[in-house]
Structures are given as structure tokens and as C-alpha cells.
Amino acid sequence: GDDVKPFTPEKTKEIVMSLQQPAIFCNMVGDWPALHWNAKYLSAVLDGKTIQFRLGLKTVDLVPQFETRCSYVEATLEEFLAWSCGQPSCLSGPFSCYEYSKYWAYADYKYIARIFEDKPEIFQDIRWSDFGFPGRSGKESTLWIGSEGANTPCHLDSYGCNLVLQVQGRKRWHLFPPGDTSFLYPTRIPYEESSVFSKVNVANPDLKRFPEFRNTTAHIVTLSPGQVLLVPRHWWHYVESIDPITVSINSWIELDSDHEARVEEAITRMLVCAIKSAENPSDGDVWLNPTEVEATSHEINLQYLNKAVSAYFKCPKTSVPAQTCSSSTDTEQRTSTSCKRKKREVGCEPEGCRLLTQEFGFSTFKAEKLEKIPFGPHLIQVLPQFQETSLMGTFAVESDGRDLLHENEEGHFGKSHRTRKRLVMSNDCEVPAHQMDPDGSPNASQTALSTNDLLDCLVNPRVISLVARLLLERTGV
């Protein structure tokens, strides 16, 4: 019948935990009530509640549109829908400074547990138990609502792997394997715990400034409603909305490797905050991502580092594959780790040991037990651009014929048809950029090194990984 899914929860979890490349699950969520969560429905449920929207320009520049370069408004979903439809009421509303033809808007990173805190029954519309994670629902999930062109700068997540359900519209994902990290010029400016950004605008790369980007292996896929994308650990991704309105839901799955990652993130925070806080504030360098409330003090960062190290040693160490799960049936214990950007409170132990071995014994799961990944019409491998993907029988929902799982006709440089216009965002309306370097910072001598140049080397993921291991060896003696 229609309710029979192609994979059991146990089998799906095996796939998620062992697969080291992105893939799309089809025909797994047909009975989820969350498939009805289009923007109009959510507007009615929120009933006039305002949420924050991030606004950026639809024009494509050589520089990534980091969140520090965007504008922000508080608005209702009803106002957002009216703006996207060009209704006259928007001329005096929160979107009045932003023409729909020039701007995109993104209500991104909205914790479902927070925005629907007065309607907890809605959490059950999302059933990650079908993927082998019993007890995980909307309470451990995040909502994303955007207009055409809305995008997330290319980055990798320090913690966990990612499951993403597309509900409305389509999104194009540009994915790059962990081995491409050095080709993507990683940076921690703007700083945000758990996110390593790329200095490259992968939609329009500056190959003169970033020549190694030519060596990347792009995996580009268009995610359609009813499909679920698996983003494995440390895969880079740039995501853009390609339809007028898009709605997505995701959940981060905790991994055993997160314990060491928290030590690495604590070291990074300590170094970035210490060095950037020493700079003259009048320099105007907006280095802290808007998702970070404040630059925490050295004392607080040292406390966090010690707690991360302590948690690492308290947790049982097993020989596990990189993509090993550490989930729990206790949703209360899981909440803070599933909220990737949630500001950590001083004195709180980083989530750790109690999540490791409670369910299915997956801490000792070996990838080799999965004899063969069952690729086919229900599990689509996201291949590199130079390979071909069979699309027969892969669509989970009816479409207008434009839905493609693989964009073979478009290279990963893409979007050359769009206007390239240098603009930065103010708190009000658009302002032409002037006297700015390609990274958005004030002009400087070509030979002068900046603090950010030093930090790009000092907190490079490879350096931080080595420092963390040396620190853990020193502590463990």
C-alpha cells in the first residue's frame, strides 16, 4: 500500500550512518503531515506571529553574501507572502525598502520548538523515526522559508550529519567533499560556532583570487518536494532557492566524532575572540556572525574549553567509522545538540556521553556490515558533475516537468546570466559599495597582512585539528 516505505527504520539508519557521500531518499515521507507545511499553511498556524527575515541581493557578486552583509526585518509570513506576490500593501510594510525583483528574503534557521512553543502537538507532524531515530520529531528540527534566490553561503558544519526534507518549491544544493577543504579557502570570519565558511562564492567564483577552486569536485543536485537529502559529515554545501517560495525542514544527527569537534570549536572560539577583540573596534570589521550574540570573554571561553575536554574523556572511546551515530530516545537530552547554532551557556556540560550507546548499539556499528548500499529509485546517489545519474522513477511527487535531481547541463560556476553588481547592505536600503576589497573589508595595501589573514592560517581546520589532538594527548597523560 501507499504507507509501505522502501526501507525499514533500521535499514535507513544503517544507510545514513554508513554512507560517506550525499544521497536522496525518495518515497519515505509520503504520510508525513509536514508535507502540508507550505508557507500559506504555516502563515495560518503562526497567526500573525512575527519572525526575522534576512534579506540579500539577487545579483551575483564575486564575494559571498555572508550574513554580516545582509539586512534584517521582523515580519509575519502573511507580509512575506504579500511581498513576494507584489501586493501594494508592502509599500508601507517591513519589506517596503526591498523590491522583490532585486532582493530575496530568508526566514532561515527557525527552531520549530521555539516558534511553535505554544503548539507542541505540531512537532509530531515530522517523523524522523522512519529514518531510525525514534523520538526525534519537529522538536529537534529546524524550519527554512525563502523566496527565489535566497541562499546560504558555502560552509561546512562542524557537528553531525544532516537530513533535509523539502516541503515546498525546489532548492539547488552545491556539495563538495571534505577532501576539497583546502580548495575552498576556509575561513572563520565571520565567526560562528560550528560553521566553517568558504571565502569563495561558488556560484560565481573569483578564479584569479582563488585559483585552487578549479580543483574542487562539485556535486550539484536539485531537491524537490517529498525528497530527503542526506548531507554527510563535513561536506561543504551552498544552498539556493530556485522557486518563488521554498520551505524546508532539517535535523542534525549527532555523531561520536562531535566530542572531538567540540574541543576543536572551543579552541577556535578562544583564539578568534581573543585576537579579534584586541583590534580597534573603530576599524569597522564586522567579524561576529549575527547568530552569535556576543564575543565571549577569555575566562568564559577557557571554561568551555575545559568542559569540552572533560566531556571528551568521560565518553567511551570505540573504534567507529566517521559517520557513526550517537543518538538517544530521550528528546530532552538531544535538544541542545540538535540546535546547531544555539548559544552555549557557561557551566553547561557539552552534550556528550549519555547520548552514545543507548540505541541499537550503533557505537559499535561497523560500516562493513552494510554489504551493499541499495541505490535505486528510492535512494539516489548524488554524483560528481562529470558523471551521469539515472533519474528514472526517482520523483516522489508530481511536478511541472522541471524537477531534475542532477543539473548536468549547468556547470558548478553557473549563473553567468545574472547581473554582477557590487552592493553591500545597510540596515535600511541598498547602498553602493565603495572603497571595499573583494572580501568586503576596507581597502588595504596589497602587501599588508591583516588580522584576518593571520586567523585564516591560525584557525585553519587542519591546524585546529592538530592542536586539539596535541592538547588531548597532553591532558590524557
Short mmCIF file of N, CA and C in Angstrom, two decimals, residues 267-400:
data_model
loop_
_atom_site.label_atom_id
_atom_site.label_comp_id
_atom_site.label_asym_id
_atom_site.label_seq_id
_atom_site.Cartn_x
_atom_site.Cartn_y
_atom_site.Cartn_z
N ILE A 267 38.64 25.62 21.00
CA ILE A 267 39.95 26.23 20.71
C ILE A 267 39.78 27.37 19.72
N THR A 268 39.00 27.14 18.68
CA THR A 268 38.77 28.17 17.66
C THR A 268 38.12 29.41 18.26
N ARG A 269 37.08 29.21 19.08
CA ARG A 269 36.41 30.35 19.70
C ARG A 269 37.37 31.15 20.56
N MET A 270 38.19 30.45 21.32
CA MET A 270 39.13 31.12 22.22
C MET A 270 40.10 31.99 21.44
N LEU A 271 40.63 31.47 20.34
CA LEU A 271 41.62 32.21 19.56
C LEU A 271 40.98 33.37 18.79
N VAL A 272 39.86 33.11 18.14
CA VAL A 272 39.22 34.16 17.35
C VAL A 272 38.76 35.31 18.24
N CYS A 273 38.09 34.99 19.35
CA CYS A 273 37.60 36.05 20.24
C CYS A 273 38.75 36.85 20.84
N ALA A 274 39.82 36.16 21.24
CA ALA A 274 40.94 36.85 21.87
C ALA A 274 41.61 37.81 20.88
N ILE A 275 41.84 37.35 19.66
CA ILE A 275 42.57 38.17 18.69
C ILE A 275 41.69 39.28 18.12
N LYS A 276 40.46 38.96 17.75
CA LYS A 276 39.60 39.97 17.17
C LYS A 276 39.16 41.02 18.20
N SER A 277 38.99 40.61 19.44
CA SER A 277 38.59 41.56 20.48
C SER A 277 39.70 42.55 20.79
N ALA A 278 40.94 42.18 20.45
CA ALA A 278 42.07 43.08 20.70
C ALA A 278 42.18 44.17 19.64
N GLU A 279 41.47 44.00 18.52
CA GLU A 279 41.52 45.01 17.47
C GLU A 279 40.74 46.25 17.88
N ASN A 280 41.06 47.35 17.23
CA ASN A 280 40.35 48.60 17.47
C ASN A 280 38.93 48.48 16.93
N PRO A 281 37.89 48.62 17.79
CA PRO A 281 36.51 48.47 17.31
C PRO A 281 36.16 49.45 16.19
N SER A 282 36.85 50.58 16.13
CA SER A 282 36.55 51.59 15.11
C SER A 282 36.97 51.16 13.71
N ASP A 283 37.68 50.03 13.61
CA ASP A 283 38.10 49.54 12.29
C ASP A 283 36.90 49.14 11.43
N GLY A 284 35.78 48.87 12.09
CA GLY A 284 34.55 48.57 11.36
C GLY A 284 34.47 47.18 10.77
N ASP A 285 35.31 46.28 11.21
CA ASP A 285 35.28 44.90 10.72
C ASP A 285 34.19 44.12 11.46
N VAL A 286 33.14 43.78 10.75
CA VAL A 286 32.05 43.02 11.36
C VAL A 286 32.43 41.54 11.28
N TRP A 287 33.03 41.04 12.36
CA TRP A 287 33.58 39.69 12.32
C TRP A 287 32.70 38.65 13.00
N LEU A 288 31.75 39.09 13.82
CA LEU A 288 30.89 38.15 14.56
C LEU A 288 29.60 37.95 13.79
N ASN A 289 29.27 36.72 13.46
CA ASN A 289 28.05 36.45 12.73
C ASN A 289 26.83 36.86 13.56
N PRO A 290 25.76 37.34 12.94
CA PRO A 290 24.58 37.76 13.70
C PRO A 290 24.00 36.67 14.59
N THR A 291 24.27 35.41 14.27
CA THR A 291 23.76 34.31 15.09
C THR A 291 24.49 34.20 16.42
N GLU A 292 25.67 34.81 16.54
CA GLU A 292 26.41 34.84 17.79
C GLU A 292 26.06 36.14 18.53
N VAL A 293 25.54 36.00 19.74
CA VAL A 293 25.02 37.16 20.46
C VAL A 293 26.13 38.14 20.81
N GLU A 294 27.27 37.61 21.27
CA GLU A 294 28.35 38.49 21.69
C GLU A 294 29.68 37.74 21.64
N ALA A 295 30.76 38.51 21.68
CA ALA A 295 32.09 37.92 21.78
C ALA A 295 32.33 37.55 23.23
N THR A 296 32.36 36.28 23.53
CA THR A 296 32.51 35.84 24.91
C THR A 296 33.93 36.11 25.42
N SER A 297 34.04 36.28 26.73
CA SER A 297 35.32 36.64 27.34
C SER A 297 36.29 35.46 27.34
N HIS A 298 37.56 35.78 27.58
CA HIS A 298 38.59 34.75 27.65
C HIS A 298 38.28 33.75 28.76
N GLU A 299 37.81 34.23 29.89
CA GLU A 299 37.50 33.34 31.02
C GLU A 299 36.38 32.36 30.66
N ILE A 300 35.35 32.87 30.03
CA ILE A 300 34.23 32.00 29.63
C ILE A 300 34.69 30.99 28.58
N ASN A 301 35.49 31.43 27.62
CA ASN A 301 35.97 30.52 26.59
C ASN A 301 36.88 29.44 27.15
N LEU A 302 37.69 29.80 28.16
CA LEU A 302 38.55 28.82 28.81
C LEU A 302 37.71 27.79 29.56
N GLN A 303 36.63 28.24 30.20
CA GLN A 303 35.73 27.31 30.89
C GLN A 303 35.13 26.32 29.88
N TYR A 304 34.71 26.86 28.75
CA TYR A 304 34.10 26.00 27.74
C TYR A 304 35.10 24.98 27.20
N LEU A 305 36.34 25.41 26.99
CA LEU A 305 37.38 24.50 26.51
C LEU A 305 37.60 23.37 27.51
N ASN A 306 37.70 23.72 28.78
CA ASN A 306 37.92 22.70 29.81
C ASN A 306 36.75 21.72 29.89
N LYS A 307 35.55 22.23 29.76
CA LYS A 307 34.37 21.34 29.82
C LYS A 307 34.31 20.44 28.58
N ALA A 308 34.70 20.97 27.43
CA ALA A 308 34.71 20.14 26.23
C ALA A 308 35.74 19.03 26.33
N VAL A 309 36.91 19.35 26.87
CA VAL A 309 37.96 18.35 27.06
C VAL A 309 37.52 17.31 28.08
N SER A 310 36.91 17.77 29.17
CA SER A 310 36.43 16.85 30.20
C SER A 310 35.38 15.90 29.65
N ALA A 311 34.44 16.43 28.86
CA ALA A 311 33.40 15.59 28.26
C ALA A 311 34.00 14.57 27.31
N TYR A 312 35.04 14.97 26.59
CA TYR A 312 35.69 14.06 25.64
C TYR A 312 36.25 12.84 26.38
N PHE A 313 36.89 13.07 27.51
CA PHE A 313 37.50 11.95 28.24
C PHE A 313 36.49 11.13 29.03
N LYS A 314 35.35 11.70 29.32
CA LYS A 314 34.32 10.95 30.06
C LYS A 314 33.59 9.96 29.16
N CYS A 315 33.63 10.21 27.87
CA CYS A 315 32.85 9.38 26.95
C CYS A 315 33.64 8.16 26.53
N PRO A 316 32.98 7.01 26.39
CA PRO A 316 33.68 5.79 25.98
C PRO A 316 34.24 5.94 24.59
N LYS A 317 35.45 5.48 24.38
CA LYS A 317 36.10 5.55 23.07
C LYS A 317 36.02 4.19 22.40
N THR A 318 35.46 4.18 21.21
CA THR A 318 35.37 2.93 20.46
C THR A 318 35.92 3.17 19.07
N SER A 319 36.29 2.09 18.42
CA SER A 319 36.74 2.19 17.04
C SER A 319 35.51 2.25 16.14
N VAL A 320 35.23 3.43 15.61
CA VAL A 320 34.00 3.62 14.87
C VAL A 320 34.29 4.30 13.54
N PRO A 321 33.43 4.07 12.55
CA PRO A 321 33.57 4.82 11.30
C PRO A 321 33.24 6.28 11.54
N ALA A 322 33.67 7.14 10.62
CA ALA A 322 33.49 8.59 10.81
C ALA A 322 32.03 8.96 10.96
N GLN A 323 31.14 8.26 10.26
CA GLN A 323 29.73 8.62 10.27
C GLN A 323 28.99 7.71 11.23
N THR A 324 29.36 7.73 12.52
CA THR A 324 28.73 6.86 13.50
C THR A 324 27.78 7.65 14.36
N CYS A 325 26.60 7.10 14.57
CA CYS A 325 25.56 7.84 15.27
C CYS A 325 25.72 7.79 16.77
N SER A 326 25.27 8.84 17.42
CA SER A 326 25.23 8.85 18.88
C SER A 326 23.91 9.45 19.32
N SER A 327 22.82 8.81 18.91
CA SER A 327 21.51 9.39 19.21
C SER A 327 20.87 8.69 20.38
N SER A 328 19.84 9.34 20.92
CA SER A 328 19.17 8.86 22.10
C SER A 328 17.68 8.92 21.90
N THR A 329 16.94 8.11 22.61
CA THR A 329 15.49 8.20 22.56
C THR A 329 14.99 9.29 23.48
N ASP A 330 15.83 9.86 24.28
CA ASP A 330 15.44 10.93 25.20
C ASP A 330 15.54 12.27 24.48
N THR A 331 14.40 12.81 24.05
CA THR A 331 14.42 14.03 23.25
C THR A 331 14.87 15.22 24.05
N GLU A 332 14.66 15.23 25.35
CA GLU A 332 15.11 16.35 26.15
C GLU A 332 16.63 16.43 26.15
N GLN A 333 17.30 15.28 26.22
CA GLN A 333 18.75 15.27 26.23
C GLN A 333 19.32 15.71 24.89
N ARG A 334 18.55 15.52 23.83
CA ARG A 334 19.07 15.73 22.50
C ARG A 334 18.88 17.16 22.01
N THR A 335 18.01 17.93 22.65
CA THR A 335 17.59 19.21 22.10
C THR A 335 18.75 20.16 21.85
N SER A 336 19.65 20.33 22.81
CA SER A 336 20.68 21.36 22.65
C SER A 336 21.70 21.01 21.58
N THR A 337 21.96 19.73 21.33
CA THR A 337 22.91 19.40 20.28
C THR A 337 22.28 19.47 18.91
N SER A 338 20.96 19.25 18.81
CA SER A 338 20.33 19.33 17.50
C SER A 338 20.17 20.77 17.05
N CYS A 339 20.19 21.72 17.99
CA CYS A 339 20.15 23.14 17.64
C CYS A 339 21.57 23.61 17.44
N LYS A 340 22.05 23.52 16.21
CA LYS A 340 23.46 23.72 15.91
C LYS A 340 23.96 25.09 16.34
N ARG A 341 23.14 26.11 16.18
CA ARG A 341 23.59 27.47 16.45
C ARG A 341 23.22 27.96 17.84
N LYS A 342 22.58 27.14 18.65
CA LYS A 342 22.14 27.61 19.96
C LYS A 342 23.34 28.03 20.81
N LYS A 343 23.29 29.25 21.35
CA LYS A 343 24.41 29.76 22.15
C LYS A 343 24.58 28.89 23.38
N ARG A 344 25.82 28.49 23.65
CA ARG A 344 26.09 27.61 24.77
C ARG A 344 26.18 28.41 26.06
N GLU A 345 25.57 27.88 27.12
CA GLU A 345 25.60 28.54 28.40
C GLU A 345 26.82 28.09 29.19
N VAL A 346 27.45 29.03 29.85
CA VAL A 346 28.60 28.71 30.69
C VAL A 346 28.13 27.85 31.84
N GLY A 347 28.89 26.80 32.12
CA GLY A 347 28.52 25.91 33.20
C GLY A 347 27.75 24.71 32.72
N CYS A 348 27.34 24.70 31.45
CA CYS A 348 26.63 23.55 30.91
C CYS A 348 27.64 22.60 30.29
N GLU A 349 27.56 21.35 30.66
CA GLU A 349 28.45 20.35 30.08
C GLU A 349 28.11 20.18 28.62
N PRO A 350 29.08 20.25 27.72
CA PRO A 350 28.76 19.96 26.31
C PRO A 350 28.10 18.60 26.21
N GLU A 351 27.06 18.52 25.39
CA GLU A 351 26.33 17.26 25.27
C GLU A 351 27.30 16.15 24.93
N GLY A 352 27.16 15.00 25.56
CA GLY A 352 28.18 14.01 25.34
C GLY A 352 27.79 12.61 25.60
N CYS A 353 28.41 12.05 26.66
CA CYS A 353 28.47 10.60 26.82
C CYS A 353 27.12 9.91 26.86
N ARG A 354 26.15 10.54 27.52
CA ARG A 354 24.90 9.83 27.72
C ARG A 354 24.18 9.56 26.40
N LEU A 355 24.61 10.20 25.31
CA LEU A 355 23.95 10.01 24.03
C LEU A 355 24.54 8.84 23.24
N LEU A 356 25.58 8.21 23.75
CA LEU A 356 26.38 7.37 22.86
C LEU A 356 25.86 5.97 22.60
N THR A 357 25.44 5.25 23.62
CA THR A 357 25.29 3.81 23.43
C THR A 357 23.89 3.31 23.81
N GLN A 358 22.89 4.20 23.76
CA GLN A 358 21.60 3.80 24.30
C GLN A 358 20.71 3.09 23.29
N GLU A 359 21.01 3.25 21.99
CA GLU A 359 20.04 2.82 21.00
C GLU A 359 20.69 1.97 19.91
N PHE A 360 20.20 0.73 19.77
CA PHE A 360 20.62 -0.16 18.69
C PHE A 360 22.08 -0.56 18.73
N GLY A 361 22.84 -0.12 19.74
CA GLY A 361 24.26 -0.44 19.80
C GLY A 361 25.07 0.12 18.66
N PHE A 362 24.70 1.30 18.16
CA PHE A 362 25.37 1.83 16.97
C PHE A 362 26.75 2.39 17.24
N SER A 363 27.15 2.48 18.51
CA SER A 363 28.51 2.92 18.76
C SER A 363 29.51 1.89 18.29
N THR A 364 29.10 0.65 18.19
CA THR A 364 29.99 -0.41 17.72
C THR A 364 29.64 -0.85 16.30
N PHE A 365 28.74 -0.10 15.68
CA PHE A 365 28.34 -0.44 14.31
C PHE A 365 29.52 -0.28 13.35
N LYS A 366 29.73 -1.23 12.50
CA LYS A 366 30.80 -1.18 11.51
C LYS A 366 30.19 -0.99 10.12
N ALA A 367 30.75 -0.07 9.38
CA ALA A 367 30.20 0.23 8.05
C ALA A 367 30.22 -1.01 7.16
N GLU A 368 31.19 -1.90 7.41
CA GLU A 368 31.28 -3.06 6.52
C GLU A 368 30.10 -4.01 6.68
N LYS A 369 29.32 -3.88 7.77
CA LYS A 369 28.16 -4.73 7.96
C LYS A 369 27.08 -4.43 6.92
N LEU A 370 27.13 -3.21 6.38
CA LEU A 370 26.20 -2.86 5.33
C LEU A 370 26.79 -3.37 4.02
N GLU A 371 26.37 -4.56 3.60
CA GLU A 371 27.02 -5.24 2.49
C GLU A 371 26.99 -4.42 1.20
N LYS A 372 25.86 -3.76 0.94
CA LYS A 372 25.75 -3.00 -0.30
C LYS A 372 24.74 -1.88 -0.10
N ILE A 373 25.13 -0.68 -0.49
CA ILE A 373 24.20 0.43 -0.41
C ILE A 373 23.13 0.23 -1.49
N PRO A 374 21.84 0.20 -1.12
CA PRO A 374 20.77 -0.13 -2.08
C PRO A 374 20.37 1.04 -2.96
N PHE A 375 21.31 1.56 -3.77
CA PHE A 375 20.95 2.64 -4.68
C PHE A 375 19.92 2.14 -5.70
N GLY A 376 19.01 3.01 -6.06
CA GLY A 376 17.94 2.65 -6.97
C GLY A 376 16.93 3.77 -6.99
N PRO A 377 15.68 3.49 -7.33
CA PRO A 377 14.67 4.54 -7.43
C PRO A 377 14.32 5.19 -6.10
N HIS A 378 14.65 4.52 -4.99
CA HIS A 378 14.30 5.07 -3.68
C HIS A 378 15.49 5.69 -2.95
N LEU A 379 16.68 5.49 -3.47
CA LEU A 379 17.89 6.08 -2.89
C LEU A 379 18.80 6.49 -4.04
N ILE A 380 18.87 7.81 -4.28
CA ILE A 380 19.57 8.33 -5.44
C ILE A 380 20.93 8.87 -5.03
N GLN A 381 21.97 8.34 -5.64
CA GLN A 381 23.33 8.78 -5.38
C GLN A 381 23.56 10.15 -6.04
N VAL A 382 24.07 11.10 -5.28
CA VAL A 382 24.41 12.41 -5.84
C VAL A 382 25.84 12.33 -6.36
N LEU A 383 25.98 12.30 -7.67
CA LEU A 383 27.27 12.06 -8.30
C LEU A 383 27.98 13.36 -8.63
N PRO A 384 29.30 13.30 -8.83
CA PRO A 384 30.03 14.49 -9.30
C PRO A 384 29.48 14.96 -10.64
N GLN A 385 29.76 16.20 -10.97
CA GLN A 385 29.21 16.80 -12.17
C GLN A 385 29.60 16.07 -13.45
N PHE A 386 30.79 15.47 -13.49
CA PHE A 386 31.24 14.86 -14.73
C PHE A 386 30.68 13.44 -14.91
N GLN A 387 29.91 12.95 -13.92
CA GLN A 387 29.27 11.66 -14.06
C GLN A 387 27.78 11.86 -14.33
N GLU A 388 27.12 10.78 -14.72
CA GLU A 388 25.71 10.87 -15.01
C GLU A 388 24.91 10.12 -13.96
N THR A 389 23.70 10.61 -13.72
CA THR A 389 22.81 9.99 -12.75
C THR A 389 21.54 9.54 -13.45
N SER A 390 21.15 8.29 -13.23
CA SER A 390 19.89 7.81 -13.79
C SER A 390 18.74 8.39 -12.99
N LEU A 391 17.78 9.02 -13.69
CA LEU A 391 16.68 9.69 -13.00
C LEU A 391 15.36 8.94 -13.14
N MET A 392 15.37 7.81 -13.74
CA MET A 392 14.12 7.10 -13.99
C MET A 392 13.48 6.68 -12.67
N GLY A 393 12.23 7.03 -12.49
CA GLY A 393 11.48 6.59 -11.33
C GLY A 393 11.92 7.20 -10.03
N THR A 394 12.53 8.39 -10.07
CA THR A 394 13.08 8.94 -8.84
C THR A 394 12.20 9.98 -8.18
N PHE A 395 11.15 10.44 -8.85
CA PHE A 395 10.39 11.54 -8.30
C PHE A 395 9.35 11.05 -7.31
N ALA A 396 9.35 11.67 -6.14
CA ALA A 396 8.43 11.26 -5.09
C ALA A 396 7.09 11.97 -5.22
N VAL A 397 7.04 13.10 -5.92
CA VAL A 397 5.81 13.86 -6.07
C VAL A 397 5.67 14.30 -7.52
N GLU A 398 4.44 14.63 -7.91
CA GLU A 398 4.23 15.12 -9.26
C GLU A 398 4.82 16.52 -9.36
N SER A 399 5.33 16.84 -10.55
CA SER A 399 5.94 18.14 -10.75
C SER A 399 5.48 18.71 -12.07
N ASP A 400 6.00 19.90 -12.39
CA ASP A 400 5.65 20.53 -13.65
C ASP A 400 6.61 20.12 -14.76
#
